[in-house]
Short mmCIF file of N, CA and C in Angstrom, two decimals:
data_model
loop_
_atom_site.label_atom_id
_atom_site.label_comp_id
_atom_site.label_asym_id
_atom_site.label_seq_id
_atom_site.Cartn_x
_atom_site.Cartn_y
_atom_site.Cartn_z
N MET A 1210 146.38 140.89 134.20
CA MET A 1210 147.44 139.94 132.84
C MET A 1210 146.63 139.18 132.63
N LYS A 1211 147.41 139.51 130.98
CA LYS A 1211 146.85 138.69 130.12
C LYS A 1211 147.04 136.66 129.43
N PRO A 1212 146.22 135.95 129.63
CA PRO A 1212 146.72 134.53 130.15
C PRO A 1212 148.01 134.48 128.47
N GLN A 1213 148.37 133.15 129.53
CA GLN A 1213 149.38 132.48 128.55
C GLN A 1213 149.26 131.87 128.01
N ILE A 1214 149.05 131.60 127.11
CA ILE A 1214 148.57 129.81 126.18
C ILE A 1214 150.58 128.72 126.05
N VAL A 1215 150.02 127.51 127.11
CA VAL A 1215 151.45 126.89 127.14
C VAL A 1215 151.54 125.55 126.62
N ALA A 1216 152.66 125.89 126.00
CA ALA A 1216 152.68 123.70 125.61
C ALA A 1216 154.11 123.29 125.62
N THR A 1217 154.08 121.55 126.07
CA THR A 1217 155.95 121.39 125.46
C THR A 1217 155.40 119.92 124.61
N ASP A 1218 156.62 119.90 124.51
CA ASP A 1218 156.32 118.62 123.83
C ASP A 1218 156.66 117.35 124.41
N LYS A 1219 157.00 117.57 125.73
CA LYS A 1219 156.75 116.34 126.16
C LYS A 1219 155.78 115.78 126.64
N ALA A 1220 155.04 116.87 125.75
CA ALA A 1220 153.27 115.62 126.59
C ALA A 1220 152.65 115.66 125.04
N PRO A 1221 151.64 114.86 124.24
CA PRO A 1221 151.22 114.88 123.61
C PRO A 1221 150.67 116.26 123.53
N LYS A 1222 150.66 116.46 122.25
CA LYS A 1222 149.91 117.63 121.27
C LYS A 1222 148.43 117.50 121.26
N ALA A 1223 147.23 118.38 121.03
CA ALA A 1223 145.63 118.85 121.47
C ALA A 1223 145.12 117.87 120.72
N VAL A 1224 145.20 117.00 120.52
CA VAL A 1224 143.88 116.18 119.48
C VAL A 1224 142.97 117.31 118.48
N GLY A 1225 143.41 118.75 119.56
CA GLY A 1225 141.75 119.39 118.72
C GLY A 1225 142.11 120.09 118.96
N PRO A 1226 140.68 121.42 118.66
CA PRO A 1226 141.64 123.17 118.78
C PRO A 1226 141.80 123.87 119.86
N TYR A 1227 142.86 123.15 120.54
CA TYR A 1227 142.75 123.59 122.04
C TYR A 1227 144.34 123.64 122.68
N SER A 1228 144.40 124.48 123.78
CA SER A 1228 145.70 124.91 123.89
C SER A 1228 145.80 123.12 125.63
N GLN A 1229 146.79 122.67 125.46
CA GLN A 1229 147.79 122.07 126.56
C GLN A 1229 147.04 122.53 128.30
N ALA A 1230 148.48 123.58 127.95
CA ALA A 1230 147.71 124.34 129.12
C ALA A 1230 147.36 125.83 129.12
N VAL A 1231 146.86 127.12 129.91
CA VAL A 1231 146.90 128.27 130.06
C VAL A 1231 146.72 128.77 131.64
N ARG A 1232 147.74 129.76 131.87
CA ARG A 1232 148.03 129.67 132.92
C ARG A 1232 147.13 131.91 133.31
N ALA A 1233 146.30 131.61 133.80
CA ALA A 1233 145.76 133.00 134.63
C ALA A 1233 146.62 133.68 135.62
N GLY A 1234 147.40 134.33 135.86
CA GLY A 1234 147.28 135.03 136.71
C GLY A 1234 148.34 133.42 138.07
N GLU A 1235 148.04 133.41 139.14
CA GLU A 1235 148.34 132.05 139.99
C GLU A 1235 148.66 130.94 139.76
N PHE A 1236 148.03 130.51 138.66
CA PHE A 1236 146.78 129.67 138.12
C PHE A 1236 147.47 128.69 137.00
N LEU A 1237 147.18 127.70 136.87
CA LEU A 1237 147.48 127.03 135.84
C LEU A 1237 146.31 125.73 135.64
N PHE A 1238 145.34 126.07 134.19
CA PHE A 1238 144.25 125.47 133.95
C PHE A 1238 144.90 124.24 133.15
N CYS A 1239 145.34 122.80 132.87
CA CYS A 1239 145.38 121.95 131.92
C CYS A 1239 144.41 121.12 131.17
N ALA A 1240 144.33 121.25 130.00
CA ALA A 1240 142.75 120.24 129.17
C ALA A 1240 143.75 119.04 129.37
N GLY A 1241 142.10 117.98 129.57
CA GLY A 1241 142.43 116.85 130.19
C GLY A 1241 143.27 115.81 128.97
N GLN A 1242 144.40 115.11 129.80
CA GLN A 1242 145.33 114.44 129.28
C GLN A 1242 143.49 113.35 129.02
N ILE A 1243 144.46 112.52 127.79
CA ILE A 1243 144.40 111.45 127.60
C ILE A 1243 145.88 109.94 127.16
N PRO A 1244 145.60 109.02 126.93
CA PRO A 1244 147.39 108.05 127.92
C PRO A 1244 147.74 108.11 125.85
N LEU A 1245 147.83 109.03 125.76
CA LEU A 1245 148.53 109.18 123.89
C LEU A 1245 149.89 109.50 124.44
N ASP A 1246 151.28 108.81 124.03
CA ASP A 1246 152.55 107.98 123.85
C ASP A 1246 152.90 110.04 123.44
N PRO A 1247 153.87 111.11 124.07
CA PRO A 1247 154.57 111.87 123.57
C PRO A 1247 154.82 112.30 122.21
N ALA A 1248 155.59 111.04 122.06
CA ALA A 1248 156.33 110.19 121.03
C ALA A 1248 155.69 109.61 119.89
N THR A 1249 154.80 109.05 120.40
CA THR A 1249 153.78 108.87 118.87
C THR A 1249 152.87 109.54 118.60
N GLY A 1250 151.90 109.84 118.91
CA GLY A 1250 151.25 110.29 119.16
C GLY A 1250 150.21 109.27 119.89
N GLN A 1251 150.28 107.64 120.08
CA GLN A 1251 149.67 106.84 119.82
C GLN A 1251 149.52 106.69 121.63
N LEU A 1252 147.64 105.98 121.65
CA LEU A 1252 147.46 105.16 122.72
C LEU A 1252 148.49 104.47 122.73
N VAL A 1253 148.33 104.42 124.44
CA VAL A 1253 149.54 103.29 125.20
C VAL A 1253 148.66 101.44 124.96
N PRO A 1254 149.24 100.30 125.70
CA PRO A 1254 149.10 99.16 124.99
C PRO A 1254 148.76 99.09 126.50
N GLY A 1255 147.53 98.07 126.85
CA GLY A 1255 146.56 98.54 128.47
C GLY A 1255 146.35 98.52 128.81
N GLY A 1256 145.45 98.60 129.68
CA GLY A 1256 144.33 98.97 130.88
C GLY A 1256 144.40 100.05 131.37
N ILE A 1257 143.48 100.50 132.71
CA ILE A 1257 142.65 101.13 132.74
C ILE A 1257 144.60 101.79 134.36
N ARG A 1258 145.09 100.96 134.21
CA ARG A 1258 146.11 101.08 134.95
C ARG A 1258 147.59 102.03 134.01
N GLU A 1259 147.95 100.91 132.66
CA GLU A 1259 148.72 101.46 132.45
C GLU A 1259 147.95 103.13 131.73
N GLN A 1260 147.45 103.05 131.65
CA GLN A 1260 146.84 104.46 130.76
C GLN A 1260 146.75 105.15 132.07
N THR A 1261 146.37 104.93 133.01
CA THR A 1261 146.40 106.41 134.00
C THR A 1261 147.38 106.28 133.99
N GLU A 1262 148.04 105.86 134.52
CA GLU A 1262 150.14 105.94 134.45
C GLU A 1262 150.44 106.57 133.46
N ARG A 1263 150.07 107.29 132.31
CA ARG A 1263 150.33 107.78 131.05
C ARG A 1263 150.04 109.00 131.48
N VAL A 1264 148.29 109.05 131.43
CA VAL A 1264 147.79 109.90 131.43
C VAL A 1264 148.61 110.95 132.53
N LEU A 1265 148.37 110.53 133.46
CA LEU A 1265 149.65 111.04 134.60
C LEU A 1265 150.44 111.39 134.30
N GLY A 1266 152.05 111.25 133.78
CA GLY A 1266 152.76 111.32 133.75
C GLY A 1266 152.83 112.26 132.57
N ASN A 1267 151.69 112.84 131.72
CA ASN A 1267 151.40 113.95 130.70
C ASN A 1267 151.14 115.36 130.87
N ILE A 1268 150.04 114.66 131.88
CA ILE A 1268 150.20 116.03 133.49
C ILE A 1268 151.09 116.47 133.86
N LYS A 1269 152.03 116.26 134.83
CA LYS A 1269 153.13 116.14 134.72
C LYS A 1269 154.53 117.14 133.91
N ALA A 1270 154.57 116.51 132.92
CA ALA A 1270 155.40 116.48 131.43
C ALA A 1270 154.79 119.11 131.80
N VAL A 1271 153.42 118.91 132.05
CA VAL A 1271 153.00 119.59 131.35
C VAL A 1271 153.36 121.22 132.32
N LEU A 1272 152.84 120.83 134.02
CA LEU A 1272 153.29 121.04 134.72
C LEU A 1272 155.06 121.33 135.07
N ALA A 1273 155.94 120.28 134.97
CA ALA A 1273 157.20 120.42 134.21
C ALA A 1273 157.05 121.53 133.31
N SER A 1274 156.98 122.06 132.68
CA SER A 1274 156.98 122.52 131.88
C SER A 1274 157.58 124.30 131.65
N GLN A 1275 156.38 124.68 133.24
CA GLN A 1275 155.98 125.36 133.63
C GLN A 1275 156.60 125.73 135.21
N GLY A 1276 157.38 124.93 136.04
CA GLY A 1276 158.44 124.26 137.25
C GLY A 1276 157.72 124.56 137.94
N ILE A 1277 156.38 124.08 138.00
CA ILE A 1277 155.51 123.17 139.16
C ILE A 1277 155.56 122.07 138.96
N GLY A 1278 154.92 120.86 139.92
CA GLY A 1278 154.77 119.56 140.64
C GLY A 1278 153.94 119.14 140.62
N ILE A 1279 153.78 118.16 140.39
CA ILE A 1279 152.06 117.33 141.06
C ILE A 1279 151.81 117.73 141.80
N GLU A 1280 152.48 118.45 143.03
CA GLU A 1280 152.54 119.10 144.43
C GLU A 1280 151.38 120.22 144.96
N HIS A 1281 151.79 120.23 143.56
CA HIS A 1281 150.83 121.73 143.13
C HIS A 1281 149.24 121.93 142.66
N VAL A 1282 148.90 120.56 142.24
CA VAL A 1282 147.76 120.23 141.85
C VAL A 1282 146.42 120.64 142.76
N VAL A 1283 145.39 121.85 142.79
CA VAL A 1283 144.70 122.08 143.27
C VAL A 1283 143.07 121.08 143.27
N LYS A 1284 142.90 120.75 142.08
CA LYS A 1284 142.33 120.51 141.49
C LYS A 1284 141.95 119.73 140.44
N THR A 1285 141.21 117.79 140.12
CA THR A 1285 141.36 117.38 138.82
C THR A 1285 139.53 117.12 138.81
N THR A 1286 139.80 116.94 137.60
CA THR A 1286 138.24 115.99 137.09
C THR A 1286 139.43 114.96 136.43
N VAL A 1287 138.08 113.69 136.34
CA VAL A 1287 139.01 112.72 136.38
C VAL A 1287 137.32 111.63 135.34
N PHE A 1288 137.04 111.32 133.68
CA PHE A 1288 136.93 111.45 133.25
C PHE A 1288 137.06 109.55 132.86
N MET A 1289 136.14 108.45 133.29
CA MET A 1289 136.79 107.39 132.27
C MET A 1289 135.29 107.49 132.08
N THR A 1290 134.97 106.02 130.95
CA THR A 1290 134.29 105.44 130.37
C THR A 1290 133.77 104.22 130.65
N ASN A 1291 134.56 103.81 132.29
CA ASN A 1291 134.17 102.83 132.92
C ASN A 1291 134.21 102.78 134.66
N LEU A 1292 133.30 103.22 135.63
CA LEU A 1292 133.57 103.01 136.94
C LEU A 1292 133.77 101.07 137.31
N ALA A 1293 134.02 100.87 136.67
CA ALA A 1293 133.69 99.13 136.87
C ALA A 1293 135.31 99.42 137.17
N ASP A 1294 136.36 100.85 136.57
CA ASP A 1294 136.97 100.25 136.32
C ASP A 1294 137.76 101.57 137.85
N PHE A 1295 137.43 101.92 138.29
CA PHE A 1295 137.46 103.56 139.45
C PHE A 1295 138.15 102.52 139.89
N ALA A 1296 138.16 101.28 141.55
CA ALA A 1296 139.33 100.65 142.41
C ALA A 1296 141.23 101.14 141.39
N ALA A 1297 140.51 100.19 140.24
CA ALA A 1297 142.47 100.48 139.92
C ALA A 1297 142.77 101.59 139.00
N MET A 1298 141.94 102.30 139.31
CA MET A 1298 142.24 103.79 138.81
C MET A 1298 142.75 104.71 139.35
N ASN A 1299 141.96 104.20 140.47
CA ASN A 1299 142.35 105.06 142.16
C ASN A 1299 143.54 104.56 142.47
N GLU A 1300 143.79 102.88 142.64
CA GLU A 1300 144.82 102.65 142.79
C GLU A 1300 146.57 102.96 142.36
N VAL A 1301 146.44 103.40 141.19
CA VAL A 1301 147.59 104.45 140.49
C VAL A 1301 147.28 106.27 140.40
N TYR A 1302 146.04 106.36 140.72
CA TYR A 1302 146.04 107.67 140.61
C TYR A 1302 146.80 107.73 142.68
N ALA A 1303 146.99 107.27 143.41
CA ALA A 1303 146.96 107.52 144.41
C ALA A 1303 147.94 107.99 145.44
N LYS A 1304 149.03 106.96 143.83
CA LYS A 1304 150.44 107.20 144.37
C LYS A 1304 151.63 108.41 143.32
N SER A 1305 150.90 108.80 142.17
CA SER A 1305 151.02 110.84 142.54
C SER A 1305 150.74 111.95 143.56
N PHE A 1306 149.45 111.20 143.74
CA PHE A 1306 148.89 112.00 145.54
C PHE A 1306 149.73 111.53 146.63
N PRO A 1307 150.26 110.80 147.24
CA PRO A 1307 150.51 110.59 148.33
C PRO A 1307 149.94 110.88 149.72
N ALA A 1308 149.85 112.64 149.62
CA ALA A 1308 149.85 113.61 150.91
C ALA A 1308 149.14 114.29 150.20
N ASN A 1309 148.09 114.92 151.33
CA ASN A 1309 147.47 116.86 150.94
C ASN A 1309 146.81 115.72 149.46
N PRO A 1310 146.16 114.68 149.20
CA PRO A 1310 145.47 115.16 147.24
C PRO A 1310 144.67 115.88 147.39
N PRO A 1311 144.71 116.70 146.01
CA PRO A 1311 144.05 117.80 145.94
C PRO A 1311 141.49 116.76 145.65
N ALA A 1312 141.24 118.41 145.55
CA ALA A 1312 140.36 117.77 145.27
C ALA A 1312 139.93 117.23 144.01
N ARG A 1313 138.82 116.14 144.17
CA ARG A 1313 138.33 115.98 143.11
C ARG A 1313 137.21 115.17 142.28
N SER A 1314 136.68 114.84 141.14
CA SER A 1314 135.61 115.31 140.43
C SER A 1314 135.88 113.76 139.50
N THR A 1315 134.91 112.11 140.05
CA THR A 1315 134.99 111.31 138.89
C THR A 1315 134.23 111.55 137.95
N VAL A 1316 133.68 111.45 136.87
CA VAL A 1316 132.10 111.18 136.55
C VAL A 1316 132.22 109.73 134.94
N GLN A 1317 131.36 109.03 134.90
CA GLN A 1317 131.42 108.49 133.67
C GLN A 1317 131.77 108.95 132.60
N VAL A 1318 131.90 108.82 131.54
CA VAL A 1318 130.96 109.04 129.92
C VAL A 1318 130.89 108.06 129.32
N ALA A 1319 130.38 108.23 127.70
CA ALA A 1319 129.33 107.17 127.16
C ALA A 1319 131.27 107.23 126.07
N ALA A 1320 131.96 107.61 125.59
CA ALA A 1320 133.08 107.32 125.14
C ALA A 1320 133.78 108.87 124.88
N LEU A 1321 135.81 108.93 125.12
CA LEU A 1321 136.42 109.25 124.49
C LEU A 1321 137.32 109.51 123.79
N PRO A 1322 137.95 110.81 122.97
CA PRO A 1322 139.04 110.66 121.73
C PRO A 1322 140.05 109.12 122.14
N LYS A 1323 140.23 109.19 120.62
CA LYS A 1323 140.75 107.92 120.38
C LYS A 1323 140.79 106.57 120.97
N GLY A 1324 139.53 106.22 121.30
CA GLY A 1324 139.67 105.00 122.69
C GLY A 1324 140.10 104.57 124.07
N ALA A 1325 140.16 106.33 124.62
CA ALA A 1325 140.79 106.22 125.38
C ALA A 1325 139.53 105.04 126.65
N GLN A 1326 139.94 105.01 128.23
CA GLN A 1326 139.40 104.61 128.77
C GLN A 1326 139.36 105.97 130.02
N VAL A 1327 139.93 106.89 130.32
CA VAL A 1327 140.63 107.91 130.80
C VAL A 1327 141.15 109.04 130.47
N GLU A 1328 140.77 109.63 130.35
CA GLU A 1328 140.60 111.64 130.87
C GLU A 1328 141.27 111.86 131.83
N ILE A 1329 142.09 112.95 132.38
CA ILE A 1329 142.27 113.94 133.48
C ILE A 1329 142.49 114.81 133.09
N GLU A 1330 142.00 116.37 134.05
CA GLU A 1330 142.45 117.57 133.43
C GLU A 1330 142.38 118.41 135.44
N VAL A 1331 143.72 119.13 135.28
CA VAL A 1331 143.95 119.14 136.63
C VAL A 1331 143.54 120.97 135.86
N ILE A 1332 144.11 121.88 137.26
CA ILE A 1332 144.07 123.43 137.83
C ILE A 1332 145.02 122.78 139.00
N ALA A 1333 146.08 123.37 138.87
CA ALA A 1333 147.53 124.03 139.77
C ALA A 1333 147.49 125.53 140.30
N ALA A 1334 148.28 125.61 140.72
CA ALA A 1334 147.95 126.76 141.49
C ALA A 1334 150.10 127.32 141.93
N TYR A 1335 150.35 127.80 141.96
CA TYR A 1335 151.71 128.44 141.59
C TYR A 1335 151.55 129.07 143.36
#
């Protein structure tokens, strides 16, 4: 099966030469989302909690465009510019995955596009 490119206007447009997501067989590989408002393309105001909420909202929009939900996520990778914010990010993250959370890796990075504090990418299964 040929990979299918996924795009929705309910999530921010890519800030570089990549797709919002790609479906390959029974998996959906979602590019990392940063906390951009889909309507304005601007970074949302606030700290790590507000940014994490927006990122997860963007991910849910990409998933919904393919008829699936956050419960289909099997793996996440969280990129943070400051691991001192780990606990606050986890509080927000846990609300999206109250039962059977996916496998996850979290890493600190030097910087993220547009000054974001957090980026999350996911893999979902149909």
